[in-house]
Each structure stands twice: as structure tokens, then as C-alpha cells.
mmCIF file of C-alpha atoms in Angstrom:
data_model
loop_
_atom_site.group_PDB
_atom_site.id
_atom_site.type_symbol
_atom_site.label_atom_id
_atom_site.label_comp_id
_atom_site.label_asym_id
_atom_site.label_seq_id
_atom_site.Cartn_x
_atom_site.Cartn_y
_atom_site.Cartn_z
ATOM 1 C CA LYS A 28 87.925 57.118 82.574
ATOM 2 C CA ALA A 29 90.097 58.173 85.670
ATOM 3 C CA GLY A 30 88.643 61.120 87.519
ATOM 4 C CA VAL A 31 90.221 64.470 88.648
ATOM 5 C CA THR A 32 93.389 63.599 90.779
ATOM 6 C CA GLN A 33 94.561 66.073 93.266
ATOM 7 C CA THR A 34 97.951 65.734 95.133
ATOM 8 C CA PRO A 35 98.831 65.862 97.960
ATOM 9 C CA ARG A 36 95.680 65.075 99.790
ATOM 10 C CA TYR A 37 96.986 66.678 103.112
ATOM 11 C CA LEU A 38 99.616 69.358 103.533
ATOM 12 C CA ILE A 39 101.024 71.152 106.742
ATOM 13 C CA LYS A 40 103.022 74.287 106.370
ATOM 14 C CA THR A 41 104.099 76.971 108.618
ATOM 15 C CA ARG A 42 103.623 80.803 107.968
ATOM 16 C CA GLY A 43 105.836 82.377 105.428
ATOM 17 C CA GLN A 44 106.414 79.147 103.527
ATOM 18 C CA GLN A 45 105.148 78.413 99.951
ATOM 19 C CA VAL A 46 103.179 75.594 98.677
ATOM 20 C CA THR A 47 102.494 73.801 95.299
ATOM 21 C CA LEU A 48 99.379 71.888 94.674
ATOM 22 C CA SER A 49 98.659 69.693 91.680
ATOM 23 C CA CYS A 50 95.596 68.632 89.819
ATOM 24 C CA SER A 51 95.461 66.223 86.892
ATOM 25 C CA PRO A 52 92.224 66.563 85.060
ATOM 26 C CA ILE A 53 89.989 64.106 83.345
ATOM 27 C CA SER A 54 91.511 63.064 80.107
ATOM 28 C CA GLY A 55 90.348 65.272 77.241
ATOM 29 C CA HIS A 56 89.256 68.062 79.542
ATOM 30 C CA ARG A 57 91.126 71.406 78.671
ATOM 31 C CA SER A 58 89.836 73.517 81.426
ATOM 32 C CA VAL A 59 90.863 73.452 85.039
ATOM 33 C CA SER A 60 89.654 75.705 87.689
ATOM 34 C CA TRP A 61 90.645 76.076 91.412
ATOM 35 C CA TYR A 62 88.478 76.920 94.502
ATOM 36 C CA GLN A 63 89.134 77.709 97.992
ATOM 37 C CA GLN A 64 86.722 76.206 100.774
ATOM 38 C CA THR A 65 86.554 77.285 104.267
ATOM 39 C CA PRO A 66 83.814 77.241 106.833
ATOM 40 C CA GLY A 67 83.686 80.993 106.954
ATOM 41 C CA GLN A 68 83.705 82.006 103.278
ATOM 42 C CA GLY A 69 82.223 78.881 101.665
ATOM 43 C CA LEU A 70 83.508 77.867 98.231
ATOM 44 C CA GLN A 71 85.229 80.590 96.321
ATOM 45 C CA PHE A 72 86.631 80.662 92.648
ATOM 46 C CA LEU A 73 90.350 81.288 92.590
ATOM 47 C CA PHE A 74 91.153 81.072 88.839
ATOM 48 C CA GLU A 75 90.658 79.048 85.762
ATOM 49 C CA TYR A 76 92.967 77.796 83.013
ATOM 50 C CA PHE A 77 92.173 76.727 79.432
ATOM 51 C CA SER A 78 94.702 75.677 77.029
ATOM 52 C CA GLU A 79 97.562 76.808 79.082
ATOM 53 C CA THR A 80 96.220 80.314 79.529
ATOM 54 C CA GLN A 81 94.576 81.810 82.583
ATOM 55 C CA ARG A 82 91.076 82.654 81.308
ATOM 56 C CA ASN A 83 89.426 83.949 84.418
ATOM 57 C CA LYS A 84 90.521 85.061 87.796
ATOM 58 C CA GLY A 85 88.810 85.471 91.247
ATOM 59 C CA ASN A 86 89.408 88.148 93.858
ATOM 60 C CA PHE A 87 92.512 86.644 95.558
ATOM 61 C CA PRO A 88 95.819 88.424 96.387
ATOM 62 C CA GLY A 89 98.498 87.823 93.818
ATOM 63 C CA ARG A 90 100.204 85.316 96.414
ATOM 64 C CA PHE A 91 97.818 82.860 94.707
ATOM 65 C CA SER A 92 98.974 81.896 91.080
ATOM 66 C CA GLY A 93 98.677 78.924 88.982
ATOM 67 C CA ARG A 94 99.640 77.588 85.837
ATOM 68 C CA GLN A 95 98.537 74.903 83.276
ATOM 69 C CA PHE A 96 100.746 72.649 81.160
ATOM 70 C CA SER A 97 100.374 71.483 77.721
ATOM 71 C CA ASN A 98 98.802 67.952 78.960
ATOM 72 C CA SER A 99 96.164 70.153 80.872
ATOM 73 C CA ARG A 100 97.645 69.288 84.271
ATOM 74 C CA SER A 101 97.572 72.311 86.504
ATOM 75 C CA GLU A 102 99.437 73.520 89.409
ATOM 76 C CA MET A 103 98.447 76.151 92.001
ATOM 77 C CA ASN A 104 101.025 77.926 93.902
ATOM 78 C CA VAL A 105 100.569 80.000 97.251
ATOM 79 C CA SER A 106 103.405 82.031 98.426
ATOM 80 C CA THR A 107 104.193 83.446 101.873
ATOM 81 C CA LEU A 108 101.466 81.593 103.430
ATOM 82 C CA GLU A 109 99.069 83.010 106.116
ATOM 83 C CA LEU A 110 97.082 81.436 108.787
ATOM 84 C CA GLY A 111 94.042 82.254 106.876
ATOM 85 C CA ASP A 112 95.057 80.327 104.039
ATOM 86 C CA SER A 113 94.217 77.105 105.759
ATOM 87 C CA ALA A 114 91.566 75.569 103.711
ATOM 88 C CA LEU A 115 90.437 72.831 101.503
ATOM 89 C CA TYR A 116 91.697 73.507 97.846
ATOM 90 C CA LEU A 117 89.640 71.896 95.150
ATOM 91 C CA CYS A 118 90.102 71.748 91.603
ATOM 92 C CA ALA A 119 87.698 70.868 88.768
ATOM 93 C CA SER A 120 87.998 70.066 85.172
ATOM 94 C CA SER A 121 85.738 70.469 82.182
ATOM 95 C CA LEU A 122 85.828 70.401 78.455
ATOM 96 C CA GLY A 123 85.939 74.267 78.703
ATOM 97 C CA ARG A 124 82.539 75.429 77.383
ATOM 98 C CA ASP A 125 80.696 78.069 79.392
ATOM 99 C CA ARG A 126 78.437 77.104 82.364
ATOM 100 C CA GLU A 127 79.100 73.366 82.058
ATOM 101 C CA LYS A 128 79.134 70.545 84.485
ATOM 102 C CA LEU A 129 82.298 70.507 86.577
ATOM 103 C CA PHE A 130 84.179 67.391 87.779
ATOM 104 C CA PHE A 131 85.802 67.986 91.071
ATOM 105 C CA GLY A 132 88.841 66.264 92.550
ATOM 106 C CA SER A 133 88.917 65.118 96.265
ATOM 107 C CA GLY A 134 90.922 68.245 97.293
ATOM 108 C CA THR A 135 94.130 69.079 99.005
ATOM 109 C CA GLN A 136 93.505 69.968 102.700
ATOM 110 C CA LEU A 137 96.114 72.759 103.666
ATOM 111 C CA SER A 138 96.705 73.665 107.094
ATOM 112 C CA VAL A 139 99.018 76.504 108.028
ATOM 113 C CA LEU A 140 100.503 76.683 111.401
ATOM 114 C CA SER B 833 77.510 88.396 98.640
ATOM 115 C CA GLN B 834 77.043 85.069 97.285
ATOM 116 C CA GLN B 835 75.046 84.546 94.059
ATOM 117 C CA GLY B 836 73.522 81.465 95.331
ATOM 118 C CA GLU B 837 72.234 80.906 98.897
ATOM 119 C CA GLU B 838 70.747 77.890 100.057
ATOM 120 C CA ASP B 839 68.113 77.315 102.867
ATOM 121 C CA PRO B 840 68.194 75.793 105.324
ATOM 122 C CA GLN B 841 71.723 75.815 106.510
ATOM 123 C CA ALA B 842 71.142 72.507 108.052
ATOM 124 C CA LEU B 843 68.455 69.740 107.757
ATOM 125 C CA SER B 844 68.349 66.679 109.886
ATOM 126 C CA ILE B 845 65.736 63.968 109.062
ATOM 127 C CA GLN B 846 64.869 60.363 109.365
ATOM 128 C CA GLU B 847 65.535 57.750 106.751
ATOM 129 C CA GLY B 848 62.551 57.375 104.259
ATOM 130 C CA GLU B 849 61.580 60.923 104.602
ATOM 131 C CA ASN B 850 61.778 63.754 101.810
ATOM 132 C CA ALA B 851 64.423 66.207 102.132
ATOM 133 C CA THR B 852 63.973 69.860 100.606
ATOM 134 C CA MET B 853 66.305 72.610 100.157
ATOM 135 C CA ASN B 854 66.185 75.801 98.362
ATOM 136 C CA CYS B 855 68.487 78.080 96.560
ATOM 137 C CA SER B 856 68.064 81.694 95.787
ATOM 138 C CA TYR B 857 70.128 83.784 93.475
ATOM 139 C CA LYS B 858 70.485 87.345 92.455
ATOM 140 C CA THR B 859 71.064 87.818 88.744
ATOM 141 C CA SER B 860 69.787 86.198 85.498
ATOM 142 C CA ILE B 861 71.002 82.711 84.825
ATOM 143 C CA ASN B 862 71.774 80.482 82.040
ATOM 144 C CA ASN B 863 71.520 77.320 84.132
ATOM 145 C CA LEU B 864 71.722 76.235 87.710
ATOM 146 C CA GLN B 865 73.357 73.196 88.838
ATOM 147 C CA TRP B 866 73.260 71.332 92.172
ATOM 148 C CA TYR B 867 76.271 69.488 93.740
ATOM 149 C CA ARG B 868 76.788 67.296 96.722
ATOM 150 C CA GLN B 869 79.889 67.138 98.883
ATOM 151 C CA ASN B 870 80.610 64.476 101.428
ATOM 152 C CA SER B 871 82.413 65.565 104.304
ATOM 153 C CA GLY B 872 86.083 67.020 103.381
ATOM 154 C CA ARG B 873 85.728 65.600 99.860
ATOM 155 C CA GLY B 874 85.190 67.050 96.370
ATOM 156 C CA LEU B 875 81.836 68.091 94.863
ATOM 157 C CA VAL B 876 79.892 65.647 92.875
ATOM 158 C CA HIS B 877 77.576 66.990 90.157
ATOM 159 C CA LEU B 878 73.831 65.935 90.657
ATOM 160 C CA ILE B 879 71.763 67.812 88.153
ATOM 161 C CA LEU B 880 71.735 70.634 85.735
ATOM 162 C CA ILE B 881 68.514 72.766 85.041
ATOM 163 C CA ARG B 882 68.428 75.415 82.232
ATOM 164 C CA SER B 883 66.670 78.601 82.538
ATOM 165 C CA ASN B 884 64.004 77.603 80.120
ATOM 166 C CA GLU B 885 63.099 74.397 82.188
ATOM 167 C CA ARG B 886 60.755 74.458 85.196
ATOM 168 C CA GLU B 887 61.326 71.008 86.707
ATOM 169 C CA LYS B 888 63.767 68.171 86.226
ATOM 170 C CA HIS B 889 63.986 64.691 87.613
ATOM 171 C CA SER B 890 67.054 62.227 88.219
ATOM 172 C CA GLY B 891 66.277 59.189 90.230
ATOM 173 C CA ARG B 892 65.152 60.280 93.559
ATOM 174 C CA LEU B 893 65.989 63.772 92.862
ATOM 175 C CA ARG B 894 63.662 66.489 91.655
ATOM 176 C CA VAL B 895 64.725 69.960 90.787
ATOM 177 C CA THR B 896 62.458 72.982 90.201
ATOM 178 C CA LEU B 897 63.539 76.496 88.972
ATOM 179 C CA ASP B 898 61.384 79.606 89.233
ATOM 180 C CA THR B 899 63.241 82.259 87.403
ATOM 181 C CA SER B 900 60.699 84.974 88.367
ATOM 182 C CA LYS B 901 61.500 84.452 91.913
ATOM 183 C CA LYS B 902 65.077 83.596 91.211
ATOM 184 C CA SER B 903 64.954 80.436 93.240
ATOM 185 C CA SER B 904 65.427 76.696 92.804
ATOM 186 C CA SER B 905 64.566 73.816 95.164
ATOM 187 C CA LEU B 906 66.095 70.217 95.240
ATOM 188 C CA LEU B 907 63.863 67.623 96.583
ATOM 189 C CA ILE B 908 65.469 64.057 97.801
ATOM 190 C CA THR B 909 62.643 61.600 98.047
ATOM 191 C CA ALA B 910 62.853 58.682 100.360
ATOM 192 C CA SER B 911 66.134 59.736 101.953
ATOM 193 C CA ARG B 912 68.771 57.240 102.945
ATOM 194 C CA ALA B 913 71.753 57.516 105.321
ATOM 195 C CA ALA B 914 73.946 57.699 102.447
ATOM 196 C CA ASP B 915 72.456 60.820 101.261
ATOM 197 C CA THR B 916 74.118 62.545 104.383
ATOM 198 C CA ALA B 917 76.307 65.392 102.838
ATOM 199 C CA SER B 918 76.354 69.074 102.055
ATOM 200 C CA TYR B 919 74.415 70.171 99.118
ATOM 201 C CA PHE B 920 75.296 73.254 96.967
ATOM 202 C CA CYS B 921 73.776 75.137 94.287
ATOM 203 C CA ALA B 922 75.926 76.762 91.535
ATOM 204 C CA THR B 923 75.006 79.654 89.293
ATOM 205 C CA TRP B 924 76.939 81.771 86.595
ATOM 206 C CA ALA B 925 76.253 85.375 85.967
ATOM 207 C CA GLY B 926 74.948 86.091 82.604
ATOM 208 C CA GLY B 927 76.890 86.893 79.240
ATOM 209 C CA GLY B 928 79.789 84.554 78.943
ATOM 210 C CA SER B 929 80.915 83.959 82.324
ATOM 211 C CA TYR B 930 83.053 80.927 83.253
ATOM 212 C CA ILE B 931 83.041 81.756 86.851
ATOM 213 C CA PRO B 932 80.446 79.742 88.928
ATOM 214 C CA THR B 933 79.300 81.078 92.259
ATOM 215 C CA PHE B 934 78.550 78.637 94.937
ATOM 216 C CA GLY B 935 76.040 79.166 97.818
ATOM 217 C CA ARG B 936 77.191 78.095 101.390
ATOM 218 C CA GLY B 937 75.242 74.814 101.104
ATOM 219 C CA THR B 938 72.760 72.930 103.145
ATOM 220 C CA SER B 939 74.052 70.404 105.418
ATOM 221 C CA LEU B 940 71.717 67.340 105.393
ATOM 222 C CA ILE B 941 71.950 64.523 108.095
ATOM 223 C CA VAL B 942 69.736 61.507 107.485
ATOM 224 C CA HIS B 943 69.360 59.406 110.490
ATOM 225 C CA PRO B 944 69.120 55.527 110.037
#
């Protein structure tokens, strides 16, 4: 079974631009969650989608948004990029039950210049 | 602040030695999970221990959970250079929460 796939692997943007990251979950998994990882703040929860609906949201500004498609693939968008948005963005998939094991992708390393 | 906090922040040992890292959390939990992350990559699930369990083993891994002290420990026995990675604990607040909180992790270096 293929794992969680995130694209692109690396991304360089400039301040003010917007970016879209993609995540393809493991086949059969209906939940996709997104995380931001930085050296200063650690791993922080962004949001979670289940069956095309945002089920949970972390404490991030509205510039961070996402969506999930009918095939469970998910995209995350960050508008008006700031230097502080530079981070490793990870997505994880699961069946969608509470407090279950998460399967992570390799992440997208975003650098904002 | 983080629900889970690992200790120590960094650990450096020789191959063959045991590595112990700890995790403390603040609220009641349903389960606690440990993950491993190689540099710049995604996290890999290692082991899950439920609140009604006190100890769990998986290969060279041993996890303990003390709900009275709100703490867990991960022991890696007979460490190998390939165990070099960061290790995170993840907890979920009680009552139907789908949002995990990760600690800042313990960075383990195993010297060959």
C-alpha cells in the first residue's frame, strides 16, 4: 500500500506570495490533518479534514486554509506569505477515528524569502 | 504550553547503550503515542499505549505510562546508529478530541 505523498518536497517563495501544498493520503483513509513544524514552536496542528469537511482547526490565522476532495486528497493554501511561515509542513492521514495512529508524509519544506 | 513535553531535549550515547526519554503531559488522556522523525522527514509511529496500560513492548522499544504522574517513558535497548532521530510523544486532550499535541521532542544521537 502506498504511503502518504506530499508535493512538492521543497518550495521557495517570497513574502506576499501564496502557496498551495498537496497531500495524497493512504488509500482508504478519510482523514487528513496538517501540521507546521518549526525549530521554535515545534509541531503544531493546523487543521483536519474528514470526508471533505473541516472537522478541527488549530490556532492559526485565516491566511492558512485547506480543503479536501472527494478522493480524500487534500490541499493546504497559505496566502500573503510571511517570513515566519518558513517551516516544514507535514500532513498525516488516518481512518478518521478519534486518537488513532497517524501516518505522515515526508513533508514540504517551505522557505519564504 | 505543550500538552506533551519530552525530556531530555538531547541525548548522545554510544551504540549498544540504552536510551531513555521521558514525556510529561498535563490533562487526562485516552492514549499516548510515540513517534520518531529522521532529520527533515515525516514522523513514523512507533507505539501506542492506552491509559489502562502500564507497560508495552515492541521489539527493542519499551514504553511505560504512569497516569498518576502524567508521564511516560520510552526506552530503546541496545541502540544502533540507525536509531539516531528525534522522538516525540503525542497526546490528545480528553472528550472526543481529534487534535493531537506533540512535545518538542528528544534528539537522540547514537555514535557508532
